[in-house]
PDB file of C-alpha atoms in Angstrom:
ATOM      1  CA  ALA A 225      -8.320  -0.452 -15.225  1.00 79.00           C
ATOM      2  CA  GLN A 226      -4.912   0.738 -16.282  1.00 86.00           C
ATOM      3  CA  SER A 227      -2.163   2.125 -14.042  1.00 92.00           C
ATOM      4  CA  VAL A 228       1.468   3.178 -14.146  1.00 95.00           C
ATOM      5  CA  ALA A 229       4.076   3.364 -11.403  1.00 97.00           C
ATOM      6  CA  GLN A 230       7.306   5.297 -11.491  1.00 97.00           C
ATOM      7  CA  PRO A 231       8.944   4.209  -8.252  1.00 96.00           C
ATOM      8  CA  GLU A 232      11.578   6.944  -8.161  1.00 96.00           C
ATOM      9  CA  ASP A 233      10.649  10.599  -7.714  1.00 96.00           C
ATOM     10  CA  GLN A 234      14.223  11.634  -8.434  1.00 97.00           C
ATOM     11  CA  VAL A 235      17.160  10.151 -10.339  1.00 98.00           C
ATOM     12  CA  ASN A 236      20.608  11.720 -10.191  1.00 98.00           C
ATOM     13  CA  VAL A 237      23.424  10.766 -12.537  1.00 98.00           C
ATOM     14  CA  ALA A 238      26.732  12.227 -13.602  1.00 98.00           C
ATOM     15  CA  GLU A 239      27.182  13.430 -17.153  1.00 97.00           C
ATOM     16  CA  GLY A 240      28.522  10.676 -19.364  1.00 97.00           C
ATOM     17  CA  ASN A 241      27.154   7.886 -17.170  1.00 98.00           C
ATOM     18  CA  PRO A 242      24.285   5.646 -18.220  1.00 97.00           C
ATOM     19  CA  LEU A 243      20.834   6.479 -16.917  1.00 97.00           C
ATOM     20  CA  THR A 244      17.716   4.440 -16.196  1.00 98.00           C
ATOM     21  CA  VAL A 245      14.276   5.738 -15.326  1.00 98.00           C
ATOM     22  CA  LYS A 246      11.958   2.987 -14.155  1.00 98.00           C
ATOM     23  CA  CYS A 247       8.344   2.329 -15.074  1.00 98.00           C
ATOM     24  CA  THR A 248       5.957  -0.513 -14.363  1.00 98.00           C
ATOM     25  CA  TYR A 249       2.416  -0.799 -15.644  1.00 96.00           C
ATOM     26  CA  SER A 250      -0.846  -2.660 -15.324  1.00 93.00           C
ATOM     27  CA  VAL A 251      -3.497  -3.118 -18.024  1.00 88.00           C
ATOM     28  CA  SER A 252      -6.100  -5.755 -18.723  1.00 85.00           C
ATOM     29  CA  GLY A 253      -5.433  -5.927 -22.461  1.00 83.00           C
ATOM     30  CA  ASN A 254      -2.342  -5.400 -24.575  1.00 85.00           C
ATOM     31  CA  PRO A 255      -0.276  -2.458 -23.354  1.00 89.00           C
ATOM     32  CA  TYR A 256       0.656   0.505 -25.464  1.00 92.00           C
ATOM     33  CA  LEU A 257       3.495   2.250 -23.631  1.00 95.00           C
ATOM     34  CA  PHE A 258       4.904   5.733 -24.044  1.00 96.00           C
ATOM     35  CA  TRP A 259       7.638   7.932 -22.615  1.00 97.00           C
ATOM     36  CA  TYR A 260       7.381  11.707 -22.561  1.00 97.00           C
ATOM     37  CA  VAL A 261       9.682  14.434 -21.297  1.00 97.00           C
ATOM     38  CA  GLN A 262       8.617  17.781 -19.875  1.00 95.00           C
ATOM     39  CA  TYR A 263      10.798  20.840 -19.524  1.00 92.00           C
ATOM     40  CA  PRO A 264       9.791  23.681 -17.163  1.00 85.00           C
ATOM     41  CA  ASN A 265       6.688  25.559 -18.277  1.00 78.00           C
ATOM     42  CA  ARG A 266       6.327  23.408 -21.374  1.00 82.00           C
ATOM     43  CA  GLY A 267       4.024  20.684 -22.578  1.00 87.00           C
ATOM     44  CA  LEU A 268       5.025  17.046 -22.896  1.00 93.00           C
ATOM     45  CA  GLN A 269       7.363  15.985 -25.677  1.00 95.00           C
ATOM     46  CA  PHE A 270       7.106  12.461 -27.063  1.00 95.00           C
ATOM     47  CA  LEU A 271      10.264  10.346 -26.757  1.00 97.00           C
ATOM     48  CA  LEU A 272       9.310   6.814 -27.798  1.00 96.00           C
ATOM     49  CA  LYS A 273       6.626   4.161 -27.691  1.00 95.00           C
ATOM     50  CA  TYR A 274       6.107   0.423 -27.641  1.00 95.00           C
ATOM     51  CA  ILE A 275       3.158  -0.995 -29.511  1.00 91.00           C
ATOM     52  CA  THR A 276       4.271  -4.435 -30.621  1.00 87.00           C
ATOM     53  CA  GLY A 277       7.309  -6.231 -31.993  1.00 87.00           C
ATOM     54  CA  ASP A 278      10.904  -5.777 -30.856  1.00 90.00           C
ATOM     55  CA  ASN A 279      11.132  -5.350 -27.094  1.00 92.00           C
ATOM     56  CA  LEU A 280      13.888  -2.744 -27.424  1.00 95.00           C
ATOM     57  CA  VAL A 281      12.541   0.524 -28.699  1.00 96.00           C
ATOM     58  CA  LYS A 282      14.742   3.397 -29.816  1.00 96.00           C
ATOM     59  CA  GLY A 283      13.541   6.975 -29.665  1.00 95.00           C
ATOM     60  CA  SER A 284      14.538  10.596 -29.808  1.00 92.00           C
ATOM     61  CA  TYR A 285      17.753  12.130 -28.411  1.00 93.00           C
ATOM     62  CA  GLY A 286      19.469   8.755 -27.938  1.00 95.00           C
ATOM     63  CA  PHE A 287      16.884   7.357 -25.543  1.00 97.00           C
ATOM     64  CA  GLU A 288      15.708   3.767 -25.655  1.00 97.00           C
ATOM     65  CA  ALA A 289      13.373   1.629 -23.606  1.00 98.00           C
ATOM     66  CA  GLU A 290      12.985  -2.068 -23.030  1.00 96.00           C
ATOM     67  CA  PHE A 291       9.589  -3.699 -22.819  1.00 96.00           C
ATOM     68  CA  ASN A 292       9.487  -6.644 -20.429  1.00 96.00           C
ATOM     69  CA  LYS A 293       6.153  -8.411 -20.461  1.00 93.00           C
ATOM     70  CA  SER A 294       6.865 -10.805 -17.589  1.00 94.00           C
ATOM     71  CA  GLN A 295       7.936  -7.994 -15.294  1.00 96.00           C
ATOM     72  CA  THR A 296       5.365  -5.549 -16.719  1.00 96.00           C
ATOM     73  CA  SER A 297       8.091  -2.958 -17.033  1.00 97.00           C
ATOM     74  CA  PHE A 298       9.120  -0.376 -19.590  1.00 98.00           C
ATOM     75  CA  HIS A 299      12.290   1.269 -18.296  1.00 98.00           C
ATOM     76  CA  LEU A 300      13.790   4.263 -20.093  1.00 98.00           C
ATOM     77  CA  LYS A 301      17.532   4.183 -20.713  1.00 98.00           C
ATOM     78  CA  LYS A 302      20.325   6.178 -22.246  1.00 98.00           C
ATOM     79  CA  PRO A 303      23.941   5.000 -22.507  1.00 97.00           C
ATOM     80  CA  SER A 304      25.529   8.388 -21.833  1.00 97.00           C
ATOM     81  CA  ALA A 305      23.628  11.161 -20.045  1.00 97.00           C
ATOM     82  CA  LEU A 306      23.862  14.834 -20.944  1.00 97.00           C
ATOM     83  CA  VAL A 307      23.249  17.824 -18.670  1.00 96.00           C
ATOM     84  CA  SER A 308      20.553  18.871 -21.138  1.00 95.00           C
ATOM     85  CA  ASP A 309      18.666  15.631 -20.382  1.00 96.00           C
ATOM     86  CA  SER A 310      17.741  17.079 -16.988  1.00 96.00           C
ATOM     87  CA  ALA A 311      13.944  17.271 -16.991  1.00 96.00           C
ATOM     88  CA  LEU A 312      10.750  15.591 -15.776  1.00 96.00           C
ATOM     89  CA  TYR A 313      10.019  12.233 -17.387  1.00 97.00           C
ATOM     90  CA  PHE A 314       6.629  10.573 -17.620  1.00 97.00           C
ATOM     91  CA  CYS A 315       5.719   7.028 -18.490  1.00 97.00           C
ATOM     92  CA  ALA A 316       2.208   6.450 -19.867  1.00 95.00           C
ATOM     93  CA  VAL A 317       0.110   3.423 -20.723  1.00 93.00           C
ATOM     94  CA  ARG A 318      -2.927   2.890 -22.840  1.00 88.00           C
ATOM     95  CA  ASP A 319      -4.958  -0.301 -22.949  1.00 81.00           C
ATOM     96  CA  GLY A 320      -4.874  -1.705 -26.467  1.00 71.00           C
ATOM     97  CA  ALA A 321      -8.352  -3.121 -26.124  1.00 67.00           C
ATOM     98  CA  THR A 322     -10.126  -0.021 -24.901  1.00 67.00           C
ATOM     99  CA  ASN A 323      -9.677   3.573 -23.850  1.00 60.00           C
ATOM    100  CA  ALA A 324      -8.571   5.072 -27.121  1.00 63.00           C
ATOM    101  CA  GLY A 325      -7.373   8.574 -26.467  1.00 67.00           C
ATOM    102  CA  LYS A 326      -7.015   8.047 -22.727  1.00 82.00           C
ATOM    103  CA  SER A 327      -3.488   7.685 -21.438  1.00 87.00           C
ATOM    104  CA  THR A 328      -2.724   6.989 -17.810  1.00 92.00           C
ATOM    105  CA  PHE A 329       0.467   8.634 -16.626  1.00 95.00           C
ATOM    106  CA  GLY A 330       2.883   7.873 -13.849  1.00 96.00           C
ATOM    107  CA  ASP A 331       3.676  10.552 -11.297  1.00 95.00           C
ATOM    108  CA  GLY A 332       6.856  11.486 -13.109  1.00 96.00           C
ATOM    109  CA  THR A 333      10.567  11.176 -12.344  1.00 97.00           C
ATOM    110  CA  THR A 334      12.829  14.184 -12.136  1.00 97.00           C
ATOM    111  CA  LEU A 335      16.143  13.433 -13.799  1.00 97.00           C
ATOM    112  CA  THR A 336      19.105  15.561 -12.810  1.00 97.00           C
ATOM    113  CA  VAL A 337      22.349  15.156 -14.717  1.00 97.00           C
ATOM    114  CA  LYS A 338      25.309  16.820 -13.055  1.00 97.00           C
ATOM    115  CA  PRO A 339      28.408  17.958 -14.966  1.00 95.00           C
TER     116      PRO A 339
ATOM    117  CA  LYS B   6       3.703  20.911 -39.809  1.00 67.00           C
ATOM    118  CA  ALA B   7       2.399  23.119 -37.027  1.00 82.00           C
ATOM    119  CA  GLY B   8       2.095  21.556 -33.595  1.00 93.00           C
ATOM    120  CA  VAL B   9      -0.772  21.605 -31.147  1.00 96.00           C
ATOM    121  CA  THR B  10      -1.658  25.134 -30.104  1.00 97.00           C
ATOM    122  CA  GLN B  11      -3.503  26.207 -26.990  1.00 97.00           C
ATOM    123  CA  THR B  12      -4.971  29.562 -26.105  1.00 97.00           C
ATOM    124  CA  PRO B  13      -4.700  31.420 -23.896  1.00 97.00           C
ATOM    125  CA  ARG B  14      -1.357  30.424 -22.389  1.00 96.00           C
ATOM    126  CA  TYR B  15      -2.051  32.042 -19.037  1.00 96.00           C
ATOM    127  CA  LEU B  16      -5.274  32.908 -17.295  1.00 96.00           C
ATOM    128  CA  ILE B  17      -6.218  34.367 -13.922  1.00 98.00           C
ATOM    129  CA  LYS B  18      -9.772  33.991 -12.681  1.00 97.00           C
ATOM    130  CA  THR B  19     -11.595  34.299  -9.384  1.00 97.00           C
ATOM    131  CA  ARG B  20     -13.678  31.692  -7.611  1.00 97.00           C
ATOM    132  CA  GLY B  21     -17.124  31.250  -9.061  1.00 97.00           C
ATOM    133  CA  GLN B  22     -16.240  32.447 -12.524  1.00 98.00           C
ATOM    134  CA  GLN B  23     -16.154  30.240 -15.578  1.00 98.00           C
ATOM    135  CA  VAL B  24     -13.420  29.767 -18.133  1.00 98.00           C
ATOM    136  CA  THR B  25     -13.075  28.441 -21.676  1.00 98.00           C
ATOM    137  CA  LEU B  26      -9.829  27.042 -23.003  1.00 98.00           C
ATOM    138  CA  SER B  27      -9.111  26.343 -26.660  1.00 98.00           C
ATOM    139  CA  CYS B  28      -7.033  23.732 -28.429  1.00 98.00           C
ATOM    140  CA  SER B  29      -6.158  23.453 -32.114  1.00 98.00           C
ATOM    141  CA  PRO B  30      -4.824  19.993 -33.014  1.00 97.00           C
ATOM    142  CA  ILE B  31      -2.209  19.069 -35.544  1.00 96.00           C
ATOM    143  CA  SER B  32      -3.642  19.158 -39.039  1.00 95.00           C
ATOM    144  CA  GLY B  33      -5.279  15.832 -39.883  1.00 93.00           C
ATOM    145  CA  HIS B  34      -5.660  14.711 -36.282  1.00 94.00           C
ATOM    146  CA  ARG B  35      -9.227  13.902 -35.307  1.00 94.00           C
ATOM    147  CA  SER B  36      -8.748  13.055 -31.640  1.00 93.00           C
ATOM    148  CA  VAL B  37      -8.266  15.655 -28.933  1.00 95.00           C
ATOM    149  CA  SER B  38      -7.703  14.732 -25.293  1.00 95.00           C
ATOM    150  CA  TRP B  39      -7.544  17.032 -22.302  1.00 97.00           C
ATOM    151  CA  TYR B  40      -5.467  16.536 -19.170  1.00 96.00           C
ATOM    152  CA  GLN B  41      -5.117  18.449 -15.918  1.00 97.00           C
ATOM    153  CA  GLN B  42      -1.659  18.662 -14.392  1.00 95.00           C
ATOM    154  CA  THR B  43      -1.161  19.659 -10.763  1.00 94.00           C
ATOM    155  CA  PRO B  44       1.761  19.117  -8.384  1.00 88.00           C
ATOM    156  CA  GLY B  45      -0.354  17.009  -6.055  1.00 83.00           C
ATOM    157  CA  GLN B  46      -2.358  14.889  -8.480  1.00 85.00           C
ATOM    158  CA  GLY B  47      -0.014  14.684 -11.435  1.00 89.00           C
ATOM    159  CA  LEU B  48      -1.504  14.268 -14.901  1.00 93.00           C
ATOM    160  CA  GLN B  49      -5.183  13.412 -14.819  1.00 95.00           C
ATOM    161  CA  PHE B  50      -7.290  12.568 -17.858  1.00 94.00           C
ATOM    162  CA  LEU B  51     -10.324  14.802 -18.335  1.00 96.00           C
ATOM    163  CA  PHE B  52     -11.951  13.667 -21.589  1.00 93.00           C
ATOM    164  CA  GLU B  53     -11.316  12.780 -25.186  1.00 93.00           C
ATOM    165  CA  TYR B  54     -13.160  13.802 -28.326  1.00 94.00           C
ATOM    166  CA  PHE B  55     -13.053  12.107 -31.683  1.00 93.00           C
ATOM    167  CA  SER B  56     -14.942  13.415 -34.685  1.00 92.00           C
ATOM    168  CA  GLU B  57     -17.040  15.740 -32.502  1.00 94.00           C
ATOM    169  CA  THR B  58     -18.080  12.941 -30.113  1.00 94.00           C
ATOM    170  CA  GLN B  59     -16.928  12.472 -26.567  1.00 93.00           C
ATOM    171  CA  ARG B  60     -15.429   9.019 -26.598  1.00 89.00           C
ATOM    172  CA  ASN B  61     -13.951   8.818 -23.116  1.00 88.00           C
ATOM    173  CA  LYS B  62     -14.301  10.679 -19.858  1.00 91.00           C
ATOM    174  CA  GLY B  63     -12.247  10.847 -16.674  1.00 92.00           C
ATOM    175  CA  ASN B  64     -13.386  11.231 -13.088  1.00 93.00           C
ATOM    176  CA  PHE B  65     -14.037  14.941 -12.920  1.00 96.00           C
ATOM    177  CA  PRO B  66     -17.191  16.734 -11.762  1.00 96.00           C
ATOM    178  CA  GLY B  67     -19.755  17.968 -14.227  1.00 96.00           C
ATOM    179  CA  ARG B  68     -18.344  21.502 -13.942  1.00 97.00           C
ATOM    180  CA  PHE B  69     -15.762  20.327 -16.453  1.00 98.00           C
ATOM    181  CA  SER B  70     -17.105  20.008 -19.957  1.00 97.00           C
ATOM    182  CA  GLY B  71     -15.833  20.102 -23.486  1.00 97.00           C
ATOM    183  CA  ARG B  72     -16.725  19.980 -27.114  1.00 97.00           C
ATOM    184  CA  GLN B  73     -15.134  19.474 -30.483  1.00 97.00           C
ATOM    185  CA  PHE B  74     -15.925  21.252 -33.690  1.00 97.00           C
ATOM    186  CA  SER B  75     -16.077  19.926 -37.222  1.00 96.00           C
ATOM    187  CA  ASN B  76     -12.537  21.195 -37.890  1.00 95.00           C
ATOM    188  CA  SER B  77     -11.326  19.126 -34.894  1.00 96.00           C
ATOM    189  CA  ARG B  78     -10.618  22.180 -32.768  1.00 97.00           C
ATOM    190  CA  SER B  79     -11.695  21.632 -29.195  1.00 98.00           C
ATOM    191  CA  GLU B  80     -12.720  23.728 -26.250  1.00 98.00           C
ATOM    192  CA  MET B  81     -13.030  22.853 -22.615  1.00 98.00           C
ATOM    193  CA  ASN B  82     -15.100  24.805 -20.146  1.00 98.00           C
ATOM    194  CA  VAL B  83     -14.916  24.923 -16.384  1.00 98.00           C
ATOM    195  CA  SER B  84     -17.836  26.539 -14.608  1.00 95.00           C
ATOM    196  CA  THR B  85     -18.031  27.788 -11.026  1.00 96.00           C
ATOM    197  CA  LEU B  86     -14.278  27.780 -10.598  1.00 97.00           C
ATOM    198  CA  GLU B  87     -12.757  26.571  -7.356  1.00 97.00           C
ATOM    199  CA  LEU B  88      -9.298  27.241  -5.961  1.00 97.00           C
ATOM    200  CA  GLY B  89      -8.400  23.606  -6.607  1.00 96.00           C
ATOM    201  CA  ASP B  90      -8.938  24.075 -10.322  1.00 97.00           C
ATOM    202  CA  SER B  91      -5.667  25.968 -10.517  1.00 97.00           C
ATOM    203  CA  ALA B  92      -3.540  23.824 -12.799  1.00 97.00           C
ATOM    204  CA  LEU B  93      -1.827  23.425 -16.116  1.00 96.00           C
ATOM    205  CA  TYR B  94      -4.370  22.194 -18.649  1.00 97.00           C
ATOM    206  CA  LEU B  95      -2.828  20.204 -21.457  1.00 96.00           C
ATOM    207  CA  CYS B  96      -4.370  19.278 -24.738  1.00 96.00           C
ATOM    208  CA  ALA B  97      -3.112  16.387 -26.861  1.00 95.00           C
ATOM    209  CA  SER B  98      -4.013  15.375 -30.386  1.00 95.00           C
ATOM    210  CA  SER B  99      -3.638  12.201 -32.399  1.00 92.00           C
ATOM    211  CA  PHE B 100      -5.141  10.419 -35.386  1.00 90.00           C
ATOM    212  CA  GLY B 101      -7.355   8.607 -32.883  1.00 79.00           C
ATOM    213  CA  LEU B 102      -6.372   4.968 -32.954  1.00 78.00           C
ATOM    214  CA  GLU B 103      -5.268   3.322 -29.712  1.00 76.00           C
ATOM    215  CA  GLN B 104      -1.670   2.880 -30.821  1.00 77.00           C
ATOM    216  CA  GLU B 105      -1.260   6.402 -32.091  1.00 85.00           C
ATOM    217  CA  THR B 106       1.044   8.827 -30.321  1.00 90.00           C
ATOM    218  CA  GLN B 107      -0.560  11.778 -28.605  1.00 92.00           C
ATOM    219  CA  TYR B 108       1.182  15.085 -29.238  1.00 94.00           C
ATOM    220  CA  PHE B 109       0.829  17.721 -26.567  1.00 95.00           C
ATOM    221  CA  GLY B 110       0.374  21.445 -26.710  1.00 96.00           C
ATOM    222  CA  PRO B 111       2.225  23.866 -24.396  1.00 95.00           C
ATOM    223  CA  GLY B 112      -0.708  24.048 -22.028  1.00 95.00           C
ATOM    224  CA  THR B 113      -2.839  26.757 -20.468  1.00 97.00           C
ATOM    225  CA  ARG B 114      -1.886  27.712 -16.952  1.00 96.00           C
ATOM    226  CA  LEU B 115      -4.981  28.635 -14.973  1.00 97.00           C
ATOM    227  CA  LEU B 116      -4.764  30.398 -11.639  1.00 97.00           C
ATOM    228  CA  VAL B 117      -7.929  30.708  -9.592  1.00 97.00           C
ATOM    229  CA  LEU B 118      -7.865  33.329  -6.841  1.00 97.00           C
TER     230      LEU B 118
END
């Protein structure tokens, strides 16, 4: 079975400060990890993914994430937050050995960036 | 390249009715997955189709069904609607391999009265 945990329902940061949104996962095979962002009344927009290779993954809009196999984590980061980054963020995992097409999502973290 | 499209965007039904939602994937994508999003349960996987075959299924009752056509377009059907079926239904498409990114449509918001 595969699972994802986003331990924080809400993250608040000031504009210009660095931000981190946490994610931990559990899979039986190799993990394929994804971050998505959702704005109100919209679908999910893909930010970045880790499949294999370099543990630091760079994605859209200045976001990056670090894969840590020993801690089974895939935290989303950005060096300098913008007010426009305020949204709902989802971490997702897919088991590399099975479950093609089935992603398991965390419960989401609401990021609020204050001016 | 056009993104994933879903129709209709909004739908109001009453208990006991049935509903059909449609999803057109990105051109060239052969996999379509469906998810239900609710405030209480978050994003839950419904099923995935690849080349007209259901390849994976989530833990939903048999009232939820789907199909995929030869052009990769997909429909999902919910029969005998219940109040708890009110949700945002999201469709995602990809090329179909495990490592491929899923791209989501805007969703269909279903309200069951």
